[in-house]
C-alpha atoms as one frame of an Amber mdcrd trajectory, in Angstrom:
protein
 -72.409 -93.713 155.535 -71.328 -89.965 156.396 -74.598 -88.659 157.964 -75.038
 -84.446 158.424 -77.567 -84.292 161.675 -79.736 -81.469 161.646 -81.614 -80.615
 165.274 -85.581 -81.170 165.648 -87.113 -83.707 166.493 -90.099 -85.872 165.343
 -93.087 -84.146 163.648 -96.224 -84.247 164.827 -99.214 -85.329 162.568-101.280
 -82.841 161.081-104.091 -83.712 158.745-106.538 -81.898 156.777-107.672 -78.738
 158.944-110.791 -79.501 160.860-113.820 -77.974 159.694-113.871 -74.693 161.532
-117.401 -73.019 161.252-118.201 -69.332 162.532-121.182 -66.931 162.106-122.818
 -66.481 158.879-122.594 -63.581 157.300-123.945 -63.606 153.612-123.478 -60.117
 152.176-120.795 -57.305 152.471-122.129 -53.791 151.943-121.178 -51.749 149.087
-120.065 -48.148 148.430-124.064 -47.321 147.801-124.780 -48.941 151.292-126.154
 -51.513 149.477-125.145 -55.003 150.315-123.257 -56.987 147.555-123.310 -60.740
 147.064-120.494 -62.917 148.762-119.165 -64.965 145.914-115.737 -66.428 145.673
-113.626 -67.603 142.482-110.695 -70.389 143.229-108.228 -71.333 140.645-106.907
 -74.521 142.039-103.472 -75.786 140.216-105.538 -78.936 138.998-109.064 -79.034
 137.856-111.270 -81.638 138.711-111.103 -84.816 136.583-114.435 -85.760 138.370
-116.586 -85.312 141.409-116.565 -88.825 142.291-113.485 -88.794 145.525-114.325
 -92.733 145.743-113.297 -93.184 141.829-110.387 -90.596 141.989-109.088 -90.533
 145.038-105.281 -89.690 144.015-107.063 -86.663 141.712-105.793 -83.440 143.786
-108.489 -81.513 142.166-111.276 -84.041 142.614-110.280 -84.267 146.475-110.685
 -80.363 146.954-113.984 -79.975 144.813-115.731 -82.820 146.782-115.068 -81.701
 150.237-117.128 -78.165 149.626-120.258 -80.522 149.409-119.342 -84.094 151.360
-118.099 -84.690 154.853-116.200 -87.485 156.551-117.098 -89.193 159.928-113.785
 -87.675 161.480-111.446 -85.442 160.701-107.435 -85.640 162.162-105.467 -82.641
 163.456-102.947 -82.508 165.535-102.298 -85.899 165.464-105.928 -86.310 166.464
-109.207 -87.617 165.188-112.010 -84.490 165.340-115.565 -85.242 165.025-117.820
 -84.383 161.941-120.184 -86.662 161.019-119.706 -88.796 164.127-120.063 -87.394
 167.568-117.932 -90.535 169.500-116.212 -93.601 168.618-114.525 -96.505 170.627
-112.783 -99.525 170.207-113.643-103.099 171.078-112.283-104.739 173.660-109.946
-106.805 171.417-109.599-103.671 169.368-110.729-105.404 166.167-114.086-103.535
 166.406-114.624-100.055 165.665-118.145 -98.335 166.245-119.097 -94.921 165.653
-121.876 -92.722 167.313-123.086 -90.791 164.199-124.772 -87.296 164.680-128.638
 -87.260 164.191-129.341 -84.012 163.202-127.821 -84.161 159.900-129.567 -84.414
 156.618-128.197 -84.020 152.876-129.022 -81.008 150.999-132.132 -82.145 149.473
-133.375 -83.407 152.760-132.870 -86.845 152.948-131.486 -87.801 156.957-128.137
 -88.862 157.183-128.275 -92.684 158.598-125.471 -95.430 159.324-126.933 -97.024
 155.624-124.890 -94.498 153.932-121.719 -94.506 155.796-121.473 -98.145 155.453
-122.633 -97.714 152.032-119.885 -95.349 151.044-116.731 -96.989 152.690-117.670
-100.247 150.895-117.845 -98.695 147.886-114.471 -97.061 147.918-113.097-100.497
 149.202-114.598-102.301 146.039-113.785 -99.596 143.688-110.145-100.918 144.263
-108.126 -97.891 143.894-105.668 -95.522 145.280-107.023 -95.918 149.216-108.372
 -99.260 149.112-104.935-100.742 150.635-106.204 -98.395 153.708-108.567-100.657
 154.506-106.723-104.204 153.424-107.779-105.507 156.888-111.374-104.564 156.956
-113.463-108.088 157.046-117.003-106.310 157.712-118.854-103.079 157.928-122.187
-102.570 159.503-125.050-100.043 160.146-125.625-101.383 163.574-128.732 -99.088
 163.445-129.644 -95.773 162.051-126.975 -93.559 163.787-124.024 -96.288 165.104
-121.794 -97.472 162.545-119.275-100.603 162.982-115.862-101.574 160.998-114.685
-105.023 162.000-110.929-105.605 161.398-108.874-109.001 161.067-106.460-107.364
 162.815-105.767-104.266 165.010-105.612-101.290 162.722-104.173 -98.106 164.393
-104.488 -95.956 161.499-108.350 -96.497 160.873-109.315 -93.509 162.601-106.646
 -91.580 159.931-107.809 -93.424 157.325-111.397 -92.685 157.901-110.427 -88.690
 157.317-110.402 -89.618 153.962-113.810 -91.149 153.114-116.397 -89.296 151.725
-119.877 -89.695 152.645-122.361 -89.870 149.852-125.846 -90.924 149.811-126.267
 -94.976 150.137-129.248 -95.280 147.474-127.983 -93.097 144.905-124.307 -93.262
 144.563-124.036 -96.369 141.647-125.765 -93.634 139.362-123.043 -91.959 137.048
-125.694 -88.498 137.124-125.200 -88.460 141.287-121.642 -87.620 140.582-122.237
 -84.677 138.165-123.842 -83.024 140.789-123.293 -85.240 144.217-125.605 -84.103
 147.079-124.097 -84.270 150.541-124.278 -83.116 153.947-121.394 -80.265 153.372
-122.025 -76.263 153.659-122.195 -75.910 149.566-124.296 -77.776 146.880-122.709
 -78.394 143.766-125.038 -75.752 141.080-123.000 -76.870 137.760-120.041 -78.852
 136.916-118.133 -78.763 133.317-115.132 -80.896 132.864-112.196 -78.822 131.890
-114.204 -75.203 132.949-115.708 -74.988 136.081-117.789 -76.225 139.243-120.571
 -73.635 140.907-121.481 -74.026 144.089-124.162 -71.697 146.175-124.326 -72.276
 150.223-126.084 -74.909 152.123-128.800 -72.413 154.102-130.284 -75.923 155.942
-126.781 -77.192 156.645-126.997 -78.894 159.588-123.716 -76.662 161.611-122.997
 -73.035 161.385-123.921 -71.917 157.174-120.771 -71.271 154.881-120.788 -66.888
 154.789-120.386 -67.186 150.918-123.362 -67.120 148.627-121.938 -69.005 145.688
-117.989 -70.682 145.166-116.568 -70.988 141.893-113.771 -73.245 141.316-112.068
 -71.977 137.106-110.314 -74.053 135.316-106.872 -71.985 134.388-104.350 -74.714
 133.276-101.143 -71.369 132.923 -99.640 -70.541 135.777 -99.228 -66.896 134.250
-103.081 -66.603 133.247-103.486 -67.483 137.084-101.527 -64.763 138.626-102.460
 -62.353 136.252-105.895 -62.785 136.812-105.340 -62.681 140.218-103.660 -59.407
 140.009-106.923 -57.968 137.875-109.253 -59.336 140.373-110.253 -61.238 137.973
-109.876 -64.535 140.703-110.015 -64.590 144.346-107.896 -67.394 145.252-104.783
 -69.637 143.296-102.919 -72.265 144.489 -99.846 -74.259 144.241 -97.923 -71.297
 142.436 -93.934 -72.047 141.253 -91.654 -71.040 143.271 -89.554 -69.139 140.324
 -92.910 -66.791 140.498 -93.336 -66.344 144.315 -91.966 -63.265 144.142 -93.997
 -61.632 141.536 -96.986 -62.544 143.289 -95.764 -61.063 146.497 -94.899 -58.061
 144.801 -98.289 -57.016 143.205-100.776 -54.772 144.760-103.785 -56.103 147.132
-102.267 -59.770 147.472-101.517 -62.143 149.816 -99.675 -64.698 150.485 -99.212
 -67.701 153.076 -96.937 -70.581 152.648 -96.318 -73.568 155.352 -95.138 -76.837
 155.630 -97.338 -79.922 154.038 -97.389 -83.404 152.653 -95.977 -82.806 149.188
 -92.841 -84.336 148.509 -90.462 -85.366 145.651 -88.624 -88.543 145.539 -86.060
 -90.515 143.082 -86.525 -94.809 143.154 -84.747 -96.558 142.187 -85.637 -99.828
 139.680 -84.334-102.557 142.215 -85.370-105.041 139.462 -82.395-104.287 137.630
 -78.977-104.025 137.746 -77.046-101.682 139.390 -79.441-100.920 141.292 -80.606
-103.673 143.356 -76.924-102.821 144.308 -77.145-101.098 148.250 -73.683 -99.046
 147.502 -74.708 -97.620 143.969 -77.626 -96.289 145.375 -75.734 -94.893 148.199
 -73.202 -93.375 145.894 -75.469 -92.072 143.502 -77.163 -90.038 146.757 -73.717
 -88.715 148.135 -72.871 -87.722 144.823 -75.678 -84.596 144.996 -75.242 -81.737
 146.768 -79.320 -81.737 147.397 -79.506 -79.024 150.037 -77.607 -76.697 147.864
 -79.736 -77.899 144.756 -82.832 -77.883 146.963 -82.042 -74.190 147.992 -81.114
 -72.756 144.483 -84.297 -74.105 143.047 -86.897 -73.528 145.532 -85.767 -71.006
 148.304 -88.204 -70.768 150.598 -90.768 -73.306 149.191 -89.166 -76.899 149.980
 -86.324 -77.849 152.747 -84.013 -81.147 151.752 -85.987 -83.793 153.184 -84.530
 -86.167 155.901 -87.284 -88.652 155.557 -88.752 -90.976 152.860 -91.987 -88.849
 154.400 -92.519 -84.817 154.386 -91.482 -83.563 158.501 -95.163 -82.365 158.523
 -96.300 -86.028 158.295 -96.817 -88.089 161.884 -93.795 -90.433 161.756 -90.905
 -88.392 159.772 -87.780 -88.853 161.600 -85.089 -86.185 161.222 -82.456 -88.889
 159.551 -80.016 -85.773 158.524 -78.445 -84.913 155.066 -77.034 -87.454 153.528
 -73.318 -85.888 152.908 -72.582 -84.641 149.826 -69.073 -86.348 149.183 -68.362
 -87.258 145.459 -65.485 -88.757 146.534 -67.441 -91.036 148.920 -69.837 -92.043
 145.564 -66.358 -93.018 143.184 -65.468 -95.371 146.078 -69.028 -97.261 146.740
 -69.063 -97.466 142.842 -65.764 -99.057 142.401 -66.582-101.605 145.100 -69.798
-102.265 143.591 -67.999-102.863 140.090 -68.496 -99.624 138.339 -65.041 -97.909
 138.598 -65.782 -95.649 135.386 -69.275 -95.233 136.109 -72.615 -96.407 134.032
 -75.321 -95.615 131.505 -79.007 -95.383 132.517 -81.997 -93.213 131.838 -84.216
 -91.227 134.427 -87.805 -90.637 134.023 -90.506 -87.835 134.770 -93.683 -86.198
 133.921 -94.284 -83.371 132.318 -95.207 -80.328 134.395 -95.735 -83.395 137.273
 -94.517 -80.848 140.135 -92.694 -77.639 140.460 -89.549 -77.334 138.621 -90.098
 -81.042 137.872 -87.386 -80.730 135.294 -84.373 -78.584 136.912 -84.697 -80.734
 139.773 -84.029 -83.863 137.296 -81.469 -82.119 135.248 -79.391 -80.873 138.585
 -78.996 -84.867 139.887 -77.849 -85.676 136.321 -75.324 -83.101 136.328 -74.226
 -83.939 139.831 -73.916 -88.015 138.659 -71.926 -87.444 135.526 -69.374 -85.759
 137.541 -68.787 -89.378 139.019 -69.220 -90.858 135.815 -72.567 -92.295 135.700
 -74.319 -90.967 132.431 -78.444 -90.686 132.616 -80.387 -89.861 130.304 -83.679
 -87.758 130.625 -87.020 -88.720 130.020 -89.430 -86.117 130.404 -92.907 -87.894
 128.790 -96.289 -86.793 128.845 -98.518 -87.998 131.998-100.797 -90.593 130.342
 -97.497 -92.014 128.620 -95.426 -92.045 132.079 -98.500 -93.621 134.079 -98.282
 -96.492 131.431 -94.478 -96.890 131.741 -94.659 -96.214 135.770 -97.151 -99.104
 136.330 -95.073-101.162 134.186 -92.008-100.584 135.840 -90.107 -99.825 132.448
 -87.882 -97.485 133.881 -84.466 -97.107 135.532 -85.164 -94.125 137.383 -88.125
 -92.202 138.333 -88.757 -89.104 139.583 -92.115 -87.256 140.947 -93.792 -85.976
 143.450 -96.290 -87.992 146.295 -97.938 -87.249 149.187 -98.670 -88.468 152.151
-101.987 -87.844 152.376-103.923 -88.731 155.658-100.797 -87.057 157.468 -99.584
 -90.285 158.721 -96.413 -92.643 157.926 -98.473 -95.586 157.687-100.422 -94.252
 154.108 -97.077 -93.843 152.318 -94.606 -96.197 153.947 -96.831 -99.418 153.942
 -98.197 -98.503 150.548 -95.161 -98.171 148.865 -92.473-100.195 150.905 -92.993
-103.237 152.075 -92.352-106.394 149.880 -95.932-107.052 149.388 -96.149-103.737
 147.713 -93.445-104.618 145.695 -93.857-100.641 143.620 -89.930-100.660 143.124
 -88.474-104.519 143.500 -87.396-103.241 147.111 -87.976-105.890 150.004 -87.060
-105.871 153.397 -88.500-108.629 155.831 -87.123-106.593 158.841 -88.889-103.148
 157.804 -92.146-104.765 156.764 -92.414-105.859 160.678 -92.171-102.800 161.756
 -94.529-101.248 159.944 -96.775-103.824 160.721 -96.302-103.198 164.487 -96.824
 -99.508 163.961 -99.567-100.232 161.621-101.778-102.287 164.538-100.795 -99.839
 167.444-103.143 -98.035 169.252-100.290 -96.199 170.927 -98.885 -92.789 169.171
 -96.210 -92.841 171.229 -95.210 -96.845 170.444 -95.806 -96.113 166.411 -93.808
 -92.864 166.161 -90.827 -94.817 168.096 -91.303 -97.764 165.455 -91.664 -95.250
 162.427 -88.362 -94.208 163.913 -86.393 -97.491 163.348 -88.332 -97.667 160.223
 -87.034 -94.483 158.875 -83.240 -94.938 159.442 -83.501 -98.553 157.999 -84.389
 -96.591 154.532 -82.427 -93.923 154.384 -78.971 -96.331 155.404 -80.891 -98.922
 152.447 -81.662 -95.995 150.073 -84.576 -97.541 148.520 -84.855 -94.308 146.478
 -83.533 -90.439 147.138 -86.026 -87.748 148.545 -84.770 -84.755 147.403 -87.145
 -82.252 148.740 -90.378 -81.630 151.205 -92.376 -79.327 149.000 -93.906 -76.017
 150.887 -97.618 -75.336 150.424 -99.048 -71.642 149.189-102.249 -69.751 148.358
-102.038 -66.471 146.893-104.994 -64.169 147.360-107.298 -60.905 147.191-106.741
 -58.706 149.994-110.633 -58.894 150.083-110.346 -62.637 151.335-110.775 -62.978
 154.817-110.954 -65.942 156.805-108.709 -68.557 154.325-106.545 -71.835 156.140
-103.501 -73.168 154.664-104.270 -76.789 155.917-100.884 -79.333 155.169-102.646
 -81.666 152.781-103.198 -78.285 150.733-106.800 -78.685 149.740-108.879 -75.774
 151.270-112.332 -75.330 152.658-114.151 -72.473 152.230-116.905 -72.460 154.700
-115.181 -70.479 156.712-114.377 -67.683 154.248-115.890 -63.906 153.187-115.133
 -61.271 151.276-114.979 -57.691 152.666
C-alpha cells in the first residue's frame, strides 16, 4: 500500500475546555453613563431537540444548552481530568474501584445541596436510558453514594477511560429527574438557570447569583433558533445576534469580511468518514476498499472544498483526539486502484450506491459527489443518495446501504469513545471484525497508563487504515463568528461553548 508520511507526531487529548471562572461583572456602562444589562444571544448551528443530555446525548444542540445550567464531576483537558463537582478521586487498589471526593459547598439553583444521591442517581440513569454513551460504561457492575459527598463506580474490569467518560455526565437532581416537567426547565448546579425553553425557538437563561464558584458576568443568555445559515450571518452582521457557530466554509470569508466581527477557528473532534457495507459484496473485499481509497485524490478534494476549515485526515479519529496516529495520505494512484480491482475480480469496475444526509455536515454533498467522480474514472459507478435525516437514520440502523457517508465525533476527546464504539466485532456497526484490533483496544481500554494506551492506539490505528474499514476523508475545523462586543469567548475542540466566562463591552 503506497503510504505519503506527513511529519507530527501523536496528538494529545483535549476535551471540553475546563470551566474557567473570573470576576463578575454584571453590567457595562452606556453612552449616558448609565450601566446597560449584560445579555448575550447565541445562534448555535443546531437547536436543541431537548434539555434532557441523558435522553439525547448524540443531540449537538442538547449537549451545549445543558451545560449552561448542569455540571459534571470532572472535566478533561489536556489529556487530563480537572475537577468540578468533585474535588479528588482515586483508584482502588485493584483499580476496579473508583471513588470520588465530591465538593460540599455546592447546592442547585433552587437550593437544594448537592449530595453523592444525585451523582449516583444521574449516571445510572444515563446507563439505563440505553443510548448513545451507555457503551461508556459497559463495564460498570455498581454505583454507590458511599455517603453524602464520596461517590463510588465499581468496574468488572479496569476501565482507563472512566475518568474521560465521566466528562460527559450530567448531574441532575436525584429526586426529580424521572419527571418529564424537570427537563423543560432542569435545575442544576451550573452558573445559569434555564428562564424558558420553546422547541424549535429558543432557551432563556438569567445567571446563577448563589452559584456556588465565581457568578457567570452575563445577566441573561439566549440561545435562537435560526435553521439558514444566511439568516445567521446576516443577523450577525446587524447585531441582531452575538454569537453563531459551525458556519460553511464556502461563507468564511464573508463573515470575515464584514464590519465588527470576529472570528476563531481551531482544530476539534468533527470528522467525516466513508464505510464501507462489509456485509456485502465487494466490499468485505480488503483490495476494493483499498482501491476505491487510492483512487481519490482527498487532499486535493479536501483542500478545494474546505481550505482552511478541515486537513485530510490520517486517522479513523480527528489529530485533536488522544490516540490519532499520523498514518499519512493514503496515495492517490488510480493506477494502483485498476490493479487491486482486477485482482479482486472487478477488471471493468462495479455498480453501487452511496448514501448521505441532507445538510448532515458541511458541504455534505460536494464531498460525496467529488469521491464519485474520482471512482468512475476507475470504473466503479455509484450512485447518490442524498435522503432526508429521519429517512437515513432508518436506513443507517438497518444497514441498507452500500456506502455511507457523514460526519462523527469523537466526543470525550479520546480514541477509546469512537474506536471501541464503532470497531470492534462486538459492535458489529459495519460487518467489520478483527480479533487482533479488538485486543488492542481492549488493552488500551483497561490502561491506567497514557503513555501504554497512546502506544496501543498506535498499532490500532495502522491496522485500520492498511484494512480500510471505511475512508476518512477529512478532520473538520471548528469556528465561532462573533460581535466585536464579545469578550472573553473559548473555542473548546468538542465545539460546544460555555459562557460563564463571557461579557459584553
Amino acid at each position: 500500500m503506497g503510504i505519503t508520511r506527513r511529519h507530527g507526531g501523536v496528538a494529545a487529548a483535549v476535551l471540553a475546555t475546563a470551566l474557567t471562572v473570573v470576576g463578575c461583572t454584571t453590567t457595562t456602562e452606556g453612552g449616558d453613563g448609565e450601566t446597560a444589562p449584560q445579555e448575550l444571544t447565541y445562534v448555535p448551528a443546531f437547536f436543541p431537540v431537548s434539555l434532557d443530555p441523558h435522553n439525547f446525548p448524540a443531540e449537538e444542540g442538547t449537549q451545549v444548552a445543558a451545560q449552561q445550567t448542569l455540571e459534571t464531576l470532572v472535566t478533561y483537558n489536556d489529556g487530563e481530568a480537572q475537577p468540578l463537582l468533585a474535588e479528588s478521586w482515586e483508584y482502588s487498589d485493584d483499580e476496579l474501584t473508583l471513588t470520588f471526593q465530591l465538593r460540599d459547598d455546592v447546592t442547585f439553583s433552587d437550593g437544594t445541596p448537592f449530595t453523592a444521591e444525585d451523582a449516583k442517581a444521574s449516571l445510572d440513569r444515563l446507563i439505563e436510558l440505553d443510548k448513545a454513551l451507555a457503551p461508556l460504561f459497559a463495564a460498570v457492575t455498581e454505583t454507590r453514594a458511599d455517603d453524602d459527598h464520596t461517590f463510588s463506580i465499581v468496574t468488572s474490569e479496569p476501565l482507563g477511560t472512566l475518568l474521560a467518560s465521566m466528562s460527559l455526565v450530567f448531574i441532575g437532581q436525584a429526586g426529580a429527574m424521572g419527571e418529564d416537567s424537570y427537563w423543560r426547565a432542569p435545575v442544576g448546579t451550573g452558573p445559569f438557570i434555564v428562564d424558558d425553553y420553546v422547541a424549535d425557538d429558543h432557551v432563556t437563561y438569567s445567571r446563577n447569583d448563589d452559584y456556588w464558584g465565581e457568578a457567570a458576568q452575563l445577566d441573561t443568555l439566549e440561545m435562537v433558533s435560526m435553521p439558514e445559515v444566511a439568516a445567521r450571518i446576516t443577523a450577525l452582521g446587524t447585531g441582531e445576534v452575538d454569537v453563531i457557530s459551525s458556519i460553511p466554509p464556502d461563507q468564511v470569508a464573508g463573515v470575515q469580511d464584514q464590519d465588527g466581527v470576529e472570528f476563531i477557528q481551531d482544530a476539534g473532534y468533527l470528522y467525516y468518514f466513508i464505510w464501507f457495507n462489509h456485509n456485502e459484496e465487494p466490499f468485505d473485499d480488503q483490495r476494493v476498499r483499498q482501491a476505491m481509497w487510492h483512487a481519490v485524490d482527498v487532499e486535493g478534494i479536501v483542500s478545494d472544498l474546505y481550505g482552511e476549515g478541515a486537513t485530510a485526515a490520517t486517522a479513523p479519529i480527528p489529530q485533536a483526539a488522544f490516540g490519532a496516529a499520523d498514518n499519512g495520505l493514503y496515495e492517490h494512484d488510480p493506477e494502483r486502484a485498476r490493479e487491486l480491482l482486477a485482482d479482486a475480480g472487478f477488471p471493468d469496475g462495479f455498480e453501487t450506491s452511496m448514501q448521505w444526509p441532507r445538510e448532515g455536515g458541511p458541504n455534505i454533498r460536494s464531498l460525496g459527489q467529488a469521491f464519485i467522480s474520482a471512482w468512475a474514472e476507475v470504473g466503479i459507478d455509484v450512485e447518490p443518495l442524498e435522503k432526508e435525516r429521519a429517512s437515513w437514520l432508518e436506513d443507517f440502523g438497518s444497514m441498507n446501504w452500500d456506502l455511507n457517508l457523514q460526519t462523527n465525533t469523537t466526543a470525550t476527546g479520546d480514541a477509546d469513545f469512537t474506536l471501541n464504539r464503532l470497531y470492534t466485532c462486538e459492535a458489529d456497526r459495519l460487518g467489520y471484525c478483527n480479533p487482533e484490533l479488538d485486543d488492542l483496544l481492549a488493552q488500551a481500554r483497561a490502561s491506567l497508563d497514557p503513555d501504554e494506551r497512546s502506544e496501543l492506539y498506535d498499532q490500532a490505528n495502522e491496522i485500520m487504515w492498511e484494512e480500510a474499514p471505511g475512508i476518512f476523508p477529512a478532520d473538520i475545523q471548528n469556528n465561532l463568528a462573533y460581535g466585536s462586543q464579545v469578550r472573553g469567548l473559548e473555542l473548546p475542540p468538542n465545539n460546544r461553548p460555555y459562557f460563564s466566562t463571557v461579557s459584553i463591552e
